[in-house]
Coordinates of C-alpha atoms and ligand atoms in Angstrom, one line a residue:
M267 CA -3.0 -13.3 -18.9
K268 CA -0.2 -14.7 -16.5
V269 CA 0.3 -12.6 -13.6
C270 CA 2.5 -13.5 -10.6
I271 CA 1.4 -11.5 -7.2
V272 CA 4.5 -10.9 -5.1
G273 CA 3.8 -10.9 -1.1
A274 CA 0.9 -13.1 -0.4
G275 CA 0.0 -11.6 2.9
A276 CA -3.4 -9.3 3.5
I277 CA -3.1 -7.5 0.5
G278 CA -1.8 -9.7 -1.7
G279 CA -3.5 -12.6 -0.5
H280 CA -7.0 -10.8 -1.3
L281 CA -6.0 -9.5 -4.7
A282 CA -4.7 -13.3 -5.9
G283 CA -8.3 -14.7 -4.6
R284 CA -9.9 -11.9 -6.9
L285 CA -7.3 -12.8 -10.2
A286 CA -8.0 -16.9 -9.4
Q287 CA -11.6 -15.8 -9.4
G288 CA -11.2 -13.6 -12.6
G289 CA -9.9 -16.5 -14.0
V290 CA -6.1 -15.5 -15.1
E291 CA -3.2 -18.0 -15.0
L292 CA -1.8 -17.0 -11.6
S293 CA 1.2 -17.6 -9.9
V294 CA 2.4 -16.2 -6.5
L295 CA 6.0 -15.2 -5.3
A296 CA 5.9 -16.0 -1.6
R297 CA 8.0 -17.4 0.9
G298 CA 8.1 -19.1 5.0
A299 CA 4.8 -19.9 6.5
T300 CA 2.9 -18.5 3.8
L301 CA 4.3 -20.3 1.1
E302 CA 4.2 -23.7 2.8
A303 CA 0.5 -22.7 3.5
I304 CA -0.6 -21.9 0.0
R305 CA 1.7 -25.1 -1.7
A306 CA -0.6 -27.0 1.2
R307 CA -3.9 -25.8 1.1
G308 CA -4.3 -22.5 -1.2
L309 CA -5.6 -19.4 -0.4
R310 CA -8.8 -18.6 1.1
V311 CA -10.3 -15.5 1.6
L312 CA -13.2 -14.3 3.6
T313 CA -15.3 -11.2 2.4
A314 CA -18.3 -10.1 3.1
D315 CA -19.8 -11.8 -0.2
G316 CA -18.5 -15.1 0.4
V317 CA -14.8 -17.0 0.3
L318 CA -12.8 -16.8 -2.6
E319 CA -10.5 -20.0 -3.0
A320 CA -7.6 -20.2 -5.1
R321 CA -5.1 -22.6 -5.7
P322 CA -1.8 -20.7 -7.5
R323 CA 1.3 -21.8 -8.4
A324 CA 3.4 -20.9 -5.4
A325 CA 7.3 -20.5 -5.8
S326 CA 9.9 -18.9 -3.3
E327 CA 12.0 -18.3 -6.4
A328 CA 11.2 -15.9 -9.6
A329 CA 12.8 -18.6 -11.7
E330 CA 10.3 -21.4 -11.3
L331 CA 7.5 -18.8 -12.5
G332 CA 9.3 -17.3 -15.2
P333 CA 8.4 -14.2 -17.3
Q334 CA 4.8 -13.2 -16.5
D335 CA 2.3 -10.4 -18.4
A336 CA 2.5 -8.1 -15.1
V337 CA 3.6 -8.3 -11.8
V338 CA 1.6 -7.0 -8.9
V339 CA 3.9 -6.4 -5.9
C340 CA 2.0 -6.4 -2.4
T341 CA 4.8 -6.6 0.2
K342 CA 5.4 -3.7 2.5
V343 CA 7.6 -1.2 1.5
P344 CA 10.6 -1.5 3.4
A345 CA 10.7 -5.2 1.3
H346 CA 10.6 -3.6 -2.0
G347 CA 14.4 -3.0 -2.3
A348 CA 14.6 -7.1 -1.6
V349 CA 12.0 -7.9 -4.1
A350 CA 13.1 -5.8 -7.0
R351 CA 16.3 -7.7 -6.6
A352 CA 14.9 -10.8 -6.9
I353 CA 12.0 -10.5 -9.4
G354 CA 13.9 -10.1 -12.6
P355 CA 13.0 -13.4 -14.0
L356 CA 9.5 -12.9 -14.2
L357 CA 10.0 -10.1 -16.3
G358 CA 9.8 -10.3 -19.9
P359 CA 11.1 -6.7 -22.1
D360 CA 7.6 -5.5 -21.8
T361 CA 6.2 -6.7 -18.5
P362 CA 4.6 -4.3 -16.4
V363 CA 5.2 -4.4 -12.6
A364 CA 2.5 -2.5 -10.3
F365 CA 3.0 -1.7 -7.1
V366 CA 0.0 -1.7 -4.8
A367 CA 0.9 -0.1 -1.2
N368 CA 0.4 2.8 1.1
G369 CA 2.5 5.9 1.1
I370 CA 4.4 8.6 -1.3
P371 CA 6.0 5.4 -3.8
W372 CA 9.4 5.7 -4.7
W373 CA 8.7 6.4 -8.2
Y374 CA 6.6 9.6 -7.5
F375 CA 8.7 12.2 -9.3
A376 CA 9.2 9.8 -12.5
R377 CA 7.7 10.1 -15.7
H378 CA 6.0 13.3 -14.0
G379 CA 7.3 16.2 -16.2
G380 CA 8.6 19.6 -14.7
P381 CA 11.5 20.6 -12.7
E382 CA 11.2 17.5 -10.3
E383 CA 11.5 14.7 -12.8
G384 CA 13.7 11.8 -11.8
R385 CA 14.2 12.7 -8.1
R386 CA 14.2 10.3 -5.6
V387 CA 12.1 9.5 -2.4
P388 CA 15.0 7.7 0.0
E389 CA 12.2 7.1 2.5
A390 CA 10.8 4.4 -0.3
D391 CA 13.6 3.4 -1.9
P392 CA 16.5 4.1 0.6
D393 CA 19.5 2.7 -1.8
G394 CA 18.3 3.0 -5.0
A395 CA 17.6 -0.5 -5.8
V396 CA 14.2 -0.2 -6.7
W397 CA 15.2 2.3 -8.8
D398 CA 18.1 1.0 -10.5
S399 CA 16.6 -2.8 -10.6
V400 CA 13.1 -2.4 -12.0
G401 CA 13.1 1.4 -13.0
P402 CA 10.2 3.8 -13.7
D403 CA 9.6 2.7 -17.2
R404 CA 7.3 -0.3 -16.6
V405 CA 5.8 0.8 -13.2
V406 CA 2.0 0.8 -12.8
G407 CA 0.9 2.6 -9.4
G408 CA -1.4 1.0 -7.2
V409 CA -3.8 2.5 -4.7
I410 CA -5.7 0.0 -2.6
Y411 CA -8.8 0.4 -0.5
S412 CA -9.4 -2.5 1.3
A413 CA -9.1 -3.4 5.2
C414 CA -7.6 -7.1 5.6
H415 CA -5.4 -9.2 8.1
A416 CA -4.3 -12.8 7.7
P417 CA -5.5 -14.4 11.0
E418 CA -3.1 -17.6 9.7
P419 CA -0.6 -17.7 6.7
G420 CA -2.8 -18.2 3.5
V421 CA -6.3 -17.2 4.8
I422 CA -7.2 -13.5 4.7
E423 CA -10.2 -11.6 6.2
V424 CA -11.5 -8.6 4.9
T425 CA -13.1 -6.6 6.9
S426 CA -13.9 -3.5 4.9
R427 CA -17.2 -3.5 2.6
G428 CA -16.9 -2.6 -1.0
S429 CA -13.0 -2.6 -1.8
K430 CA -11.9 -1.0 -4.7
L431 CA -8.3 -1.0 -6.9
I432 CA -6.9 2.2 -8.8
L433 CA -4.2 1.8 -11.1
G434 CA -2.6 4.7 -12.7
E435 CA 0.9 4.8 -15.1
P436 CA 2.8 7.5 -13.9
D437 CA 2.5 9.6 -17.0
G438 CA -1.3 9.7 -17.2
R439 CA -1.7 7.4 -19.8
R440 CA -4.4 5.0 -19.9
S441 CA -2.0 1.9 -21.1
D442 CA -3.5 -1.4 -22.6
C443 CA -1.7 -3.4 -19.7
A444 CA -3.0 -1.3 -17.0
I445 CA -6.7 -1.8 -18.9
A446 CA -5.9 -5.7 -19.1
L447 CA -4.8 -5.6 -15.3
A448 CA -7.6 -3.8 -14.3
S449 CA -10.3 -6.1 -16.3
A450 CA -8.7 -9.0 -14.8
F451 CA -9.3 -7.8 -11.3
K452 CA -12.6 -6.8 -12.2
A453 CA -13.3 -10.1 -13.6
G454 CA -12.7 -11.4 -10.1
G455 CA -15.1 -9.1 -8.7
L456 CA -13.1 -6.3 -7.4
P457 CA -13.9 -3.0 -8.9
C458 CA -10.9 -1.5 -10.1
S459 CA -10.3 1.6 -12.4
V460 CA -7.4 3.1 -14.5
S461 CA -6.9 6.7 -13.2
A462 CA -5.2 9.3 -15.5
D463 CA -4.2 11.0 -12.1
I464 CA -2.8 8.4 -9.6
R465 CA -0.6 10.6 -7.6
T466 CA -3.9 12.5 -6.6
E467 CA -5.1 8.7 -5.5
I468 CA -1.8 8.5 -3.7
W469 CA -2.4 11.5 -1.7
A470 CA -6.2 10.6 -1.2
K471 CA -5.8 7.5 0.4
L472 CA -2.6 8.8 2.4
L473 CA -4.7 11.2 4.0
N474 CA -6.7 7.9 5.7
N475 CA -3.2 6.1 6.5
L476 CA -1.7 9.8 7.9
S477 CA -5.1 10.0 10.4
N478 CA -5.5 6.4 11.4
G479 CA -2.2 5.3 11.3
P480 CA -0.5 6.7 14.0
I481 CA -3.5 7.2 16.4
C482 CA -4.2 3.7 16.3
T483 CA -0.8 2.6 16.5
L484 CA -0.7 4.5 19.9
T485 CA -4.5 3.7 21.0
R486 CA -3.5 -0.3 19.9
R487 CA -7.4 -0.3 19.0
H488 CA -9.3 -1.1 15.7
M489 CA -10.5 2.5 14.0
Q490 CA -13.8 2.3 14.8
D491 CA -13.5 2.2 19.2
T492 CA -10.7 4.5 18.2
F493 CA -12.6 7.2 16.6
R494 CA -15.7 6.8 19.0
D495 CA -13.9 10.1 21.3
A496 CA -14.8 13.5 20.0
P497 CA -10.9 14.6 20.9
V498 CA -9.2 11.8 19.1
R499 CA -11.7 12.2 15.9
A500 CA -10.9 16.2 16.3
A501 CA -7.1 15.4 16.0
A502 CA -7.5 13.2 13.4
L503 CA -9.4 15.9 11.4
Q504 CA -7.2 18.2 11.8
V505 CA -4.3 15.3 10.6
V506 CA -6.5 15.0 7.3
R507 CA -6.8 19.1 7.0
E508 CA -3.0 19.2 7.2
G509 CA -2.1 16.6 4.7
M510 CA -4.6 18.2 2.4
A511 CA -2.7 21.1 2.3
I512 CA 0.5 19.6 2.1
A513 CA -0.8 17.7 -0.8
A514 CA -2.3 20.4 -2.7
A515 CA 1.2 22.1 -2.2
Y516 CA 2.7 19.6 -4.7
G517 CA -0.1 20.2 -7.2
R518 CA -2.5 17.6 -6.1
P519 CA -5.3 19.0 -3.9
V520 CA -7.3 15.9 -3.0
P521 CA -11.5 16.8 -3.3
G522 CA -13.9 16.2 -0.5
T523 CA -14.1 17.1 3.0
A524 CA -11.8 15.8 6.4
E525 CA -15.5 14.5 7.5
E526 CA -15.7 12.4 4.9
R527 CA -12.1 10.9 5.0
I528 CA -12.5 10.4 8.7
D529 CA -15.9 8.3 8.3
L530 CA -14.4 5.8 5.8
S531 CA -11.8 4.9 8.7
A532 CA -14.9 5.1 11.4
G533 CA -16.9 2.4 10.2
I534 CA -14.5 -0.2 9.8
P535 CA -13.1 -2.2 13.2
H536 CA -9.8 -3.2 11.6
K537 CA -6.4 -2.3 13.0
P538 CA -4.6 -0.5 10.6
S539 CA -1.3 -2.5 8.9
I540 CA 1.2 -0.8 10.8
L541 CA -0.4 -1.8 13.9
Q542 CA -1.0 -5.3 13.0
D543 CA 2.9 -4.9 12.3
L544 CA 3.5 -3.7 15.8
E545 CA 1.9 -6.2 17.2
A546 CA 3.3 -9.2 15.3
G547 CA 6.8 -7.5 15.5
R548 CA 7.3 -7.1 11.8
P549 CA 8.9 -3.8 10.2
M550 CA 6.7 -0.7 10.4
E551 CA 6.3 1.6 7.4
V552 CA 7.3 4.6 9.4
D553 CA 9.2 6.4 6.7
A554 CA 7.6 5.6 3.6
L555 CA 3.8 6.3 4.8
F556 CA 4.7 9.0 7.6
Q557 CA 8.2 10.7 7.7
V558 CA 8.3 11.3 4.0
V559 CA 5.3 13.5 4.0
L560 CA 6.6 15.5 7.0
R561 CA 10.2 16.0 5.0
L562 CA 7.3 17.2 1.9
A563 CA 5.4 19.4 4.2
R564 CA 8.6 20.8 5.2
E565 CA 10.3 21.3 2.1
R566 CA 7.2 23.2 1.0
G567 CA 7.0 25.3 4.3
V568 CA 3.3 23.7 5.4
P569 CA 2.6 23.5 8.3
A570 CA 1.4 20.1 9.9
P571 CA 1.7 20.5 13.9
M572 CA -0.1 17.8 14.7
L573 CA 0.8 15.1 12.3
E574 CA 4.1 16.0 13.3
L575 CA 3.7 15.4 16.7
L576 CA 1.6 11.9 16.1
V577 CA 4.5 10.5 13.8
T578 CA 7.1 11.9 16.3
M579 CA 5.0 9.5 19.4
M580 CA 4.5 6.3 16.8
A581 CA 8.3 6.2 15.7
Q582 CA 9.3 6.3 19.3
A583 CA 6.8 3.2 19.6
A584 CA 8.4 1.7 16.3
E585 CA 11.9 2.5 17.7
A586 CA 11.2 1.1 21.3
A587 CA 9.6 -2.0 19.9
G588 CA 12.9 -2.2 17.6
L589 CA 10.5 -2.3 14.3
Y590 CA 11.6 1.3 12.9
A591 CA 12.0 -0.2 9.4
S592 CA 14.6 2.0 8.0
R593 CA 17.0 1.6 11.6
A594 CA 15.8 -1.8 11.8
G595 CA 17.1 -3.0 8.6
Ligands
LIG117 N1 -3.6 -4.4 5.6 C1 -4.4 -3.8 4.7 O1 -5.2 -3.7 5.5 C2 -3.9 -2.6 4.1 C3 -2.4 -2.4 3.6 N2 -2.3 -1.8 2.5 C4 -0.3 -1.4 2.1 O2 -0.5 -2.5 1.2 C5 0.8 -3.3 1.7 C6 0.8 -4.6 1.8 O3 0.5 -4.5 3.0 P1 -0.2 -6.0 3.8 O4 -0.7 -6.8 3.0 O5 -0.9 -5.7 5.2 O6 1.4 -6.6 4.1 P2 1.4 -8.4 4.9 O7 2.7 -7.8 6.0 O8 0.4 -9.0 5.2 O9 1.7 -9.0 3.5 C7 3.0 -8.8 3.0 C8 3.7 -10.1 2.5 O10 4.8 -10.0 1.9 C9 5.6 -10.8 2.3 N3 7.1 -10.8 1.7 C10 7.7 -9.7 2.2 N4 9.2 -9.9 1.6 C11 8.7 -10.8 0.4 C12 9.6 -11.6 -0.3 N5 11.1 -10.8 -0.6 N6 9.9 -12.3 -1.0 C13 7.8 -12.7 -1.2 N7 7.5 -12.3 0.3 C14 7.7 -11.6 1.1 C15 5.5 -10.8 3.7 O11 5.7 -12.3 3.8 P3 6.6 -12.7 5.5 O12 5.0 -12.7 6.5 O13 7.2 -13.8 5.6 O14 6.7 -11.3 5.8 C16 3.8 -11.1 3.6 O15 3.5 -12.3 3.3 C17 1.6 -2.5 2.5 O16 2.0 -0.9 1.7 C18 0.2 -1.7 3.4 O17 0.3 -0.2 4.0 C19 -3.3 -0.7 2.1 C20 -4.3 -1.0 2.0 C21 -4.9 -1.7 3.5
LIG118 C1 -6.3 1.3 7.5 C2 -6.3 1.3 6.4 C3 -7.2 -0.1 5.5 C4 -6.6 2.6 5.6 O1 -6.1 3.4 5.8 C5 -4.9 1.0 5.7 O2 -4.7 1.2 4.6 C6 -3.9 0.1 6.4 O3 -4.3 -0.6 7.3 O4 -2.9 -0.1 6.2

């Protein structure tokens, strides 16, 4: 199976390491220092179970890599438009494109049925470039549980134990291509399932981001330290409950308790990726992960006062740093 990972940062690097371990014919579309590092030294993924080494083919231009059996996009959401415009040469007539990202994805209302079918998500795809270039027909959703960072280009450290990836077709079908891709990840030691309800999985994971992203961006500390203080934990619990009410209002009640969600974060000494972006001076995913949820809440009349306060403060921090993605361009 020929698979190309697009964006070999924290998550893309980890997933590339898994696919290489599982024996796929792997290539990566990368750029800058990451591309140079992979070409020179390959990828190194440091996990609790050992080090994964990979020597994928690496290129900055999709035309150098050619059509693939599957493409897995692992950039931050604000980069999806540029990626969508660049990956045409990777796509054969039936190549699926998995988008592994946090947040409400650009395709959320596609292949969905009902009166909202085909609604766009402007926070994730402001100019419609992803919808127009990739299109919802070949998309596979991806939800990743794995706390990662890249201490240097080409090197990825995984700080969580028990990473897992959930794939899912927007229409809930267990397609051959999603199953084949899941098998490739499993062969590399990453638990990976194909969900018949990827939207509930998206909301479930988003509850973690909603509660740890804004708060850790404000504390500037990793999740384990941040959630040690009872008032912080109480605020985070309220955010999860508000997020659960919003998900339920969109027909996707998330099972489990708010406490379980916070415990998932509180056990990991990891700085959420949005805080990593603030510290590294990279555009922050404020709109695609957070503002979109507030808009959806307003549309259904679901109160979310704690989420609104925390997201507003985080947006101010992003703006003050010149890293508010949609306004930074
Ligand atoms: N990090 C984590 O622990 C987790 C992150 N996520 C989510 O996963 C997604 C990816 O996050 P993460 O891996 O942290 O992000 P990173 O910033 O670590 O990696 C993104 C990579 O994509 C590259 N990239 C951006 N644009 C392009 C392009 N046009 N062509 C080629 N490469 C490109 C970046 O290169 P450059 O460095 O040059 O910008 C970078 O190497 C996000 O949606 C995030 O919210 C989900 C779970 C956990
Ligand atoms: C913190 C974590 C691992 C889970 O919410 C995450 O998704 C991120 O860093 O973006």
